[in-house]
Coordinates of C-alpha atoms in Angstrom, one line a residue:
X1 CA -4.5 -24.7 -76.5
X2 CA -2.2 -21.6 -75.9
X3 CA 1.2 -20.8 -75.4
X4 CA 2.2 -18.6 -72.3
X5 CA 5.8 -17.0 -72.1
X6 CA 6.9 -17.3 -68.5
X7 CA 10.1 -16.3 -66.4
X8 CA 11.5 -19.2 -64.5
X9 CA 13.5 -19.2 -61.3
X10 CA 16.9 -18.7 -63.6
X11 CA 15.4 -15.5 -65.2
X12 CA 14.9 -16.9 -68.6
X13 CA 11.8 -16.8 -70.8
X14 CA 10.2 -20.1 -71.6
X15 CA 7.4 -20.7 -74.1
X16 CA 5.1 -23.6 -72.8
X17 CA 1.6 -24.9 -74.1
X18 CA -1.2 -26.0 -71.6
X19 CA -4.5 -27.3 -71.8
X20 CA -6.5 -26.2 -68.7
X21 CA -9.8 -27.7 -70.0
X22 CA -9.3 -31.1 -70.4
X23 CA -11.2 -32.7 -67.8
X24 CA -10.6 -36.3 -69.0
X25 CA -7.0 -35.8 -67.6
X26 CA -8.1 -36.7 -64.1
X27 CA -10.3 -39.6 -62.7
X28 CA -11.7 -39.0 -59.0
X29 CA -11.4 -42.6 -57.3
X30 CA -12.9 -41.7 -54.0
X31 CA -15.9 -40.2 -55.6
X32 CA -16.2 -43.0 -58.1
X33 CA -16.4 -45.4 -55.1
X34 CA -19.3 -43.5 -53.6
X35 CA -21.5 -44.8 -56.5
X36 CA -19.6 -48.3 -57.7
X37 CA -18.0 -51.1 -56.1
X38 CA -14.4 -51.6 -56.3
X39 CA -14.4 -54.3 -59.3
X40 CA -16.7 -51.9 -61.1
X41 CA -14.4 -48.8 -60.9
X42 CA -11.3 -51.1 -61.6
X43 CA -13.2 -51.8 -65.1
X44 CA -13.8 -48.0 -65.6
X45 CA -10.1 -47.3 -65.1
X46 CA -9.2 -50.0 -67.6
X47 CA -11.7 -48.9 -70.0
X48 CA -10.2 -45.2 -69.6
X49 CA -6.8 -46.5 -70.3
X50 CA -8.0 -48.6 -73.3
X51 CA -9.9 -45.8 -75.0
X52 CA -7.7 -43.1 -74.4
X53 CA -4.4 -45.1 -74.9
X54 CA -3.0 -43.3 -71.7
X55 CA -1.2 -44.5 -68.9
X56 CA -2.4 -43.8 -65.4
X57 CA -0.2 -41.5 -62.8
X58 CA -0.7 -41.2 -59.1
X59 CA 0.5 -38.3 -57.3
X60 CA 0.4 -39.0 -53.4
X61 CA 1.5 -37.0 -50.4
X62 CA 1.0 -34.0 -48.4
X63 CA -1.0 -30.8 -49.7
X64 CA 2.1 -29.8 -52.0
X65 CA 1.2 -33.1 -54.3
X66 CA -2.0 -31.7 -54.9
X67 CA -0.8 -28.7 -56.6
X68 CA 2.0 -30.9 -58.4
X69 CA -0.8 -33.1 -59.8
X70 CA -2.9 -29.9 -60.8
X71 CA -0.1 -28.7 -62.6
X72 CA 0.9 -31.9 -64.3
X73 CA -2.4 -32.9 -65.3
X74 CA -2.9 -30.0 -67.6
X75 CA 0.4 -30.2 -69.3
X76 CA 0.0 -30.8 -72.9
X77 CA 2.9 -33.2 -73.4
X78 CA 1.9 -35.2 -70.2
X79 CA -1.5 -35.4 -71.3
X80 CA -0.6 -37.1 -74.2
X81 CA 0.8 -39.9 -72.4
X82 CA -1.2 -40.1 -68.9
X83 CA -4.3 -39.4 -67.1
X84 CA -4.4 -38.9 -63.5
X85 CA -6.0 -40.7 -60.6
X86 CA -7.2 -38.2 -58.0
X87 CA -6.5 -39.2 -54.6
X88 CA -6.6 -36.7 -51.2
X89 CA -3.7 -35.6 -49.5
X90 CA -2.5 -37.4 -46.5
X91 CA -4.1 -34.7 -44.2
X92 CA -7.5 -35.0 -46.0
X93 CA -8.2 -39.2 -45.5
X94 CA -11.1 -40.0 -43.2
X95 CA -12.0 -43.0 -41.6
X96 CA -14.9 -43.8 -43.9
X97 CA -12.5 -44.3 -47.0
X98 CA -9.2 -44.8 -45.7
X99 CA -9.5 -48.5 -46.7
X100 CA -10.1 -47.5 -50.1
X101 CA -6.5 -46.2 -50.5
X102 CA -5.4 -49.9 -50.2
X103 CA -7.8 -51.2 -53.1
X104 CA -6.8 -52.8 -56.5
X105 CA -6.1 -49.6 -58.5
X106 CA -2.5 -49.7 -57.8
X107 CA -2.2 -52.6 -60.2
X108 CA -3.2 -50.3 -62.9
X109 CA -0.6 -47.6 -62.0
X110 CA 2.3 -46.7 -64.5
X111 CA 3.6 -43.6 -63.0
X112 CA 3.9 -43.2 -59.0
X113 CA 5.3 -39.7 -58.0
X114 CA 5.2 -39.4 -54.2
X115 CA 6.8 -38.3 -51.2
X116 CA 8.0 -40.5 -48.6
X117 CA 5.4 -40.5 -45.8
X118 CA 6.6 -42.5 -43.2
X119 CA 4.6 -45.1 -41.4
X120 CA 4.4 -43.2 -38.1
X121 CA 3.1 -40.2 -39.7
X122 CA 0.5 -37.9 -37.9
X123 CA -2.3 -39.2 -40.0
X124 CA -1.9 -43.0 -39.4
X125 CA 0.1 -45.6 -40.7
X126 CA -2.5 -46.5 -43.6
X127 CA -1.2 -43.4 -45.3
X128 CA 2.3 -44.3 -45.3
X129 CA 3.6 -44.4 -48.7
X130 CA 6.4 -47.3 -48.5
X131 CA 3.7 -49.9 -48.2
X132 CA 2.3 -49.0 -51.7
X133 CA 5.5 -50.2 -53.4
X134 CA 4.1 -53.7 -52.6
X135 CA 0.9 -53.0 -54.5
X136 CA 2.5 -51.8 -57.9
X137 CA 3.5 -53.7 -60.8
X138 CA 7.2 -54.1 -61.5
X139 CA 7.0 -52.1 -64.7
X140 CA 5.6 -49.0 -62.8
X141 CA 7.8 -45.8 -62.6
X142 CA 8.6 -44.4 -59.3
X143 CA 9.6 -41.2 -58.6
X144 CA 10.5 -40.0 -54.9
X145 CA 10.0 -36.0 -54.5
X146 CA 11.0 -34.1 -51.2
X147 CA 8.5 -32.7 -48.7
X148 CA 9.5 -29.1 -49.2
X149 CA 9.7 -28.3 -45.2
X150 CA 11.7 -25.3 -43.9
X151 CA 11.0 -23.2 -40.5
X152 CA 14.2 -21.1 -40.7
X153 CA 12.3 -18.0 -41.1
X154 CA 10.5 -18.6 -37.7
X155 CA 12.5 -19.4 -34.6
X156 CA 9.3 -18.7 -32.5
X157 CA 7.9 -21.9 -34.3
X158 CA 6.4 -24.4 -31.9
X159 CA 3.0 -26.2 -31.7
X160 CA 0.1 -24.2 -30.3
X161 CA -1.1 -26.3 -27.2
X162 CA -3.7 -23.7 -26.5
X163 CA -5.2 -24.3 -30.0
X164 CA -9.1 -24.2 -30.2
X165 CA -11.8 -25.6 -32.8
X166 CA -9.8 -28.5 -33.7
X167 CA -13.2 -30.4 -33.6
X168 CA -14.2 -28.2 -36.5
X169 CA -10.9 -28.6 -38.6
X170 CA -7.7 -30.5 -37.7
X171 CA -5.7 -27.5 -37.9
X172 CA -7.8 -25.4 -35.4
X173 CA -8.0 -21.6 -35.3
X174 CA -4.3 -21.0 -34.7
X175 CA -2.2 -24.2 -35.4
X176 CA 1.3 -22.8 -34.9
X177 CA 2.3 -21.3 -31.3
X178 CA 5.1 -18.9 -30.3
X179 CA 7.6 -19.8 -27.8
X180 CA 8.7 -16.1 -27.1
X181 CA 5.2 -15.3 -26.4
X182 CA 4.8 -18.7 -24.3
X183 CA 8.1 -18.0 -22.3
X184 CA 6.7 -14.5 -21.3
X185 CA 3.4 -15.5 -20.0
X186 CA 4.7 -18.3 -18.2
X187 CA 7.3 -15.7 -16.7
X188 CA 4.7 -13.4 -15.3
X189 CA 1.5 -14.6 -13.4
X190 CA -0.8 -12.1 -14.8
X191 CA -0.3 -9.8 -17.9
X192 CA -2.6 -7.9 -20.1
X193 CA -2.7 -8.1 -23.8
X194 CA -1.3 -4.5 -24.1
X195 CA 1.7 -5.8 -21.9
X196 CA 2.2 -8.8 -24.4
X197 CA 1.9 -6.4 -27.5
X198 CA 4.5 -4.2 -25.8
X199 CA 6.8 -7.1 -25.2
X200 CA 6.5 -8.4 -28.8
X201 CA 6.9 -5.1 -30.5
X202 CA 10.1 -4.5 -28.8
X203 CA 11.6 -7.8 -30.1
X204 CA 14.5 -7.6 -27.6
X205 CA 14.2 -11.3 -27.0
X206 CA 15.6 -12.5 -30.4
X207 CA 19.2 -13.4 -30.4
X208 CA 20.9 -13.0 -33.6
X209 CA 23.0 -16.4 -33.1
X210 CA 20.1 -18.2 -32.1
X211 CA 18.3 -16.9 -35.4
X212 CA 21.0 -17.9 -37.7
X213 CA 21.8 -21.3 -35.9
X214 CA 17.8 -22.1 -36.5
X215 CA 17.9 -21.1 -40.3
X216 CA 21.0 -23.2 -40.7
X217 CA 19.8 -26.1 -39.1
X218 CA 16.6 -26.3 -40.8
X219 CA 18.3 -26.0 -44.4
X220 CA 20.6 -28.7 -43.3
X221 CA 17.6 -31.0 -42.3
X222 CA 16.0 -30.3 -45.7
X223 CA 19.1 -31.6 -47.4
X224 CA 19.3 -34.4 -45.2
X225 CA 15.6 -35.7 -45.6
X226 CA 15.7 -35.2 -49.4
X227 CA 18.8 -37.1 -50.2
X228 CA 17.0 -40.3 -51.1
X229 CA 14.6 -38.6 -53.4
X230 CA 15.0 -38.9 -57.1
X231 CA 14.2 -35.0 -57.4
X232 CA 15.7 -32.6 -55.0
X233 CA 15.0 -28.8 -54.3
X234 CA 17.5 -27.7 -51.4
X235 CA 20.0 -26.4 -53.7
X236 CA 17.0 -23.8 -55.3
X237 CA 15.6 -23.2 -51.4
X238 CA 19.3 -22.3 -50.6
X239 CA 19.9 -20.0 -53.4
X240 CA 16.7 -17.9 -53.1
X241 CA 16.0 -18.3 -49.8
X242 CA 17.0 -14.5 -48.8
X243 CA 16.0 -13.1 -52.0
X244 CA 12.1 -13.6 -51.4
X245 CA 9.9 -15.6 -48.9
X246 CA 9.7 -18.9 -50.1
X247 CA 7.4 -20.3 -47.7
X248 CA 4.1 -19.6 -45.9
X249 CA 4.3 -22.0 -43.0
X250 CA 6.8 -24.9 -42.4
X251 CA 5.5 -27.2 -45.2
X252 CA 3.4 -24.7 -47.4
X253 CA 5.9 -23.4 -50.2
X254 CA 5.2 -20.5 -52.3
X255 CA 4.0 -21.1 -56.0
X256 CA 7.4 -20.2 -57.1
X257 CA 8.9 -22.8 -55.6
X258 CA 6.2 -25.5 -56.3
X259 CA 6.7 -24.4 -60.0
X260 CA 10.4 -25.2 -59.9
X261 CA 9.6 -28.7 -58.3
X262 CA 7.3 -29.6 -61.1
X263 CA 9.7 -28.2 -63.9
X264 CA 12.2 -30.6 -62.4
X265 CA 9.7 -33.6 -62.2
X266 CA 9.2 -32.7 -65.9
X267 CA 12.7 -33.0 -66.7
X268 CA 13.2 -36.1 -65.0
X269 CA 10.5 -37.9 -67.0
X270 CA 12.2 -36.3 -70.1
X271 CA 9.5 -33.7 -70.8
X272 CA 11.6 -30.8 -71.8
X273 CA 9.1 -28.1 -71.7
X274 CA 9.2 -25.9 -68.6
X275 CA 6.4 -25.1 -66.5
X276 CA 5.2 -21.6 -65.8
X277 CA 5.1 -20.0 -62.4
X278 CA 1.4 -18.6 -62.7
X279 CA -1.4 -18.8 -65.5
X280 CA -5.0 -18.6 -65.2
X281 CA -6.2 -19.7 -62.1
X282 CA -2.7 -20.5 -60.8
X283 CA -1.9 -16.9 -60.2
X284 CA -3.5 -17.1 -56.8
X285 CA -1.5 -18.4 -54.2
X286 CA -2.0 -22.2 -53.7
X287 CA -0.8 -23.1 -50.2
X288 CA -1.6 -19.8 -48.3
X289 CA -3.8 -19.7 -45.5
X290 CA -2.4 -21.5 -42.4
X291 CA 0.7 -19.0 -42.3
X292 CA 3.4 -18.2 -39.8
X293 CA 4.3 -14.5 -39.5
X294 CA 7.7 -13.5 -39.9
X295 CA 9.3 -11.1 -37.1
X296 CA 10.8 -7.9 -38.8
X297 CA 14.0 -8.4 -36.7
X298 CA 14.5 -11.9 -37.7
X299 CA 14.1 -11.1 -41.6
X300 CA 16.8 -8.2 -40.9
X301 CA 19.1 -10.7 -39.0
X302 CA 18.7 -12.9 -42.0
X303 CA 18.8 -10.6 -45.0
X304 CA 15.3 -11.2 -46.2
X305 CA 14.8 -8.8 -49.1
X306 CA 11.0 -9.5 -49.8
X307 CA 8.5 -10.8 -47.2
X308 CA 4.6 -11.5 -47.0
X309 CA 3.1 -8.6 -44.9
X310 CA -0.5 -10.2 -44.2
X311 CA -0.8 -13.4 -42.7
X312 CA -3.9 -16.1 -42.7
X313 CA -4.4 -18.2 -39.2
X314 CA -6.6 -20.8 -40.9
X315 CA -8.6 -19.8 -43.9
X316 CA -10.0 -23.1 -44.3
X317 CA -12.5 -22.2 -41.2
X318 CA -12.1 -18.5 -41.0
X319 CA -10.9 -15.5 -42.7
X320 CA -9.1 -14.1 -40.0
X321 CA -5.8 -12.1 -41.1
X322 CA -3.2 -9.6 -40.1
X323 CA 0.4 -8.0 -40.0
X324 CA 3.0 -9.8 -37.9
X325 CA 2.0 -7.8 -34.8
X326 CA -1.9 -8.3 -34.9
X327 CA -1.4 -12.0 -35.8
X328 CA 0.8 -12.6 -32.7

């Protein structure tokens, strides 16, 4: 065990104790099912509960929830009461094991922390979270957390309809498009890359009123979508939005924001120790890698004081990166 002094979003110092080496804090359900049948795995989970005298927790949702689970399972106080069942994020489910998500392990769940993934989500109705409530015991503590989603930094944001290599990785090489570039190219029959770069460099197409309206609309959307949640984050997003860049891409928040989300989850379950912003492996950005560049003029209009200057297209399949101009 070790104590770490850290600084939270509120600027105060916190002393927090963590244990990053307790591998028993997590059980990988999908991997167990590769070796054992469902009933055998349920027996293993029951055995873990009996021997450790811990309850079983499940954290489920998009890629943000993987970070949430990783932080929580290493927390000293949380470890005394819970072990975590590892389940892939909704974007990582595959046909060969999607049905295992609907097996009997839910009957052993004591704590369920989840985002509200709709039935008609992009990854299929079998990963929609509301149906899991039917599998849970009445005694299960359920905590709904928000999907931290914000596009206000990127008025250019659209889906890239000319993406390539999606057969290799679902996000392809460039998952995020740019409406400014698309509009320019559609308005001209033939343009060279040099002409596109000159157009982008000038940024004359960026209108202040559109930028501000886009940013306001995105924040309003976050507030509306998180309203049914037990833990909310729109207030802290709004407070720090222009001090420093809080998102790498629309649903990829920086560590600072995720750490505050985890601190609020801990408060909700009456764990009064505060999560550190970074320690050990968590010094490394967790959700960087499918980034969207912020135009300098947009940052100027919005008054963004600190921003990232090096962006990765999709580091799950290649390591291309560049500044806002080269990236476009």
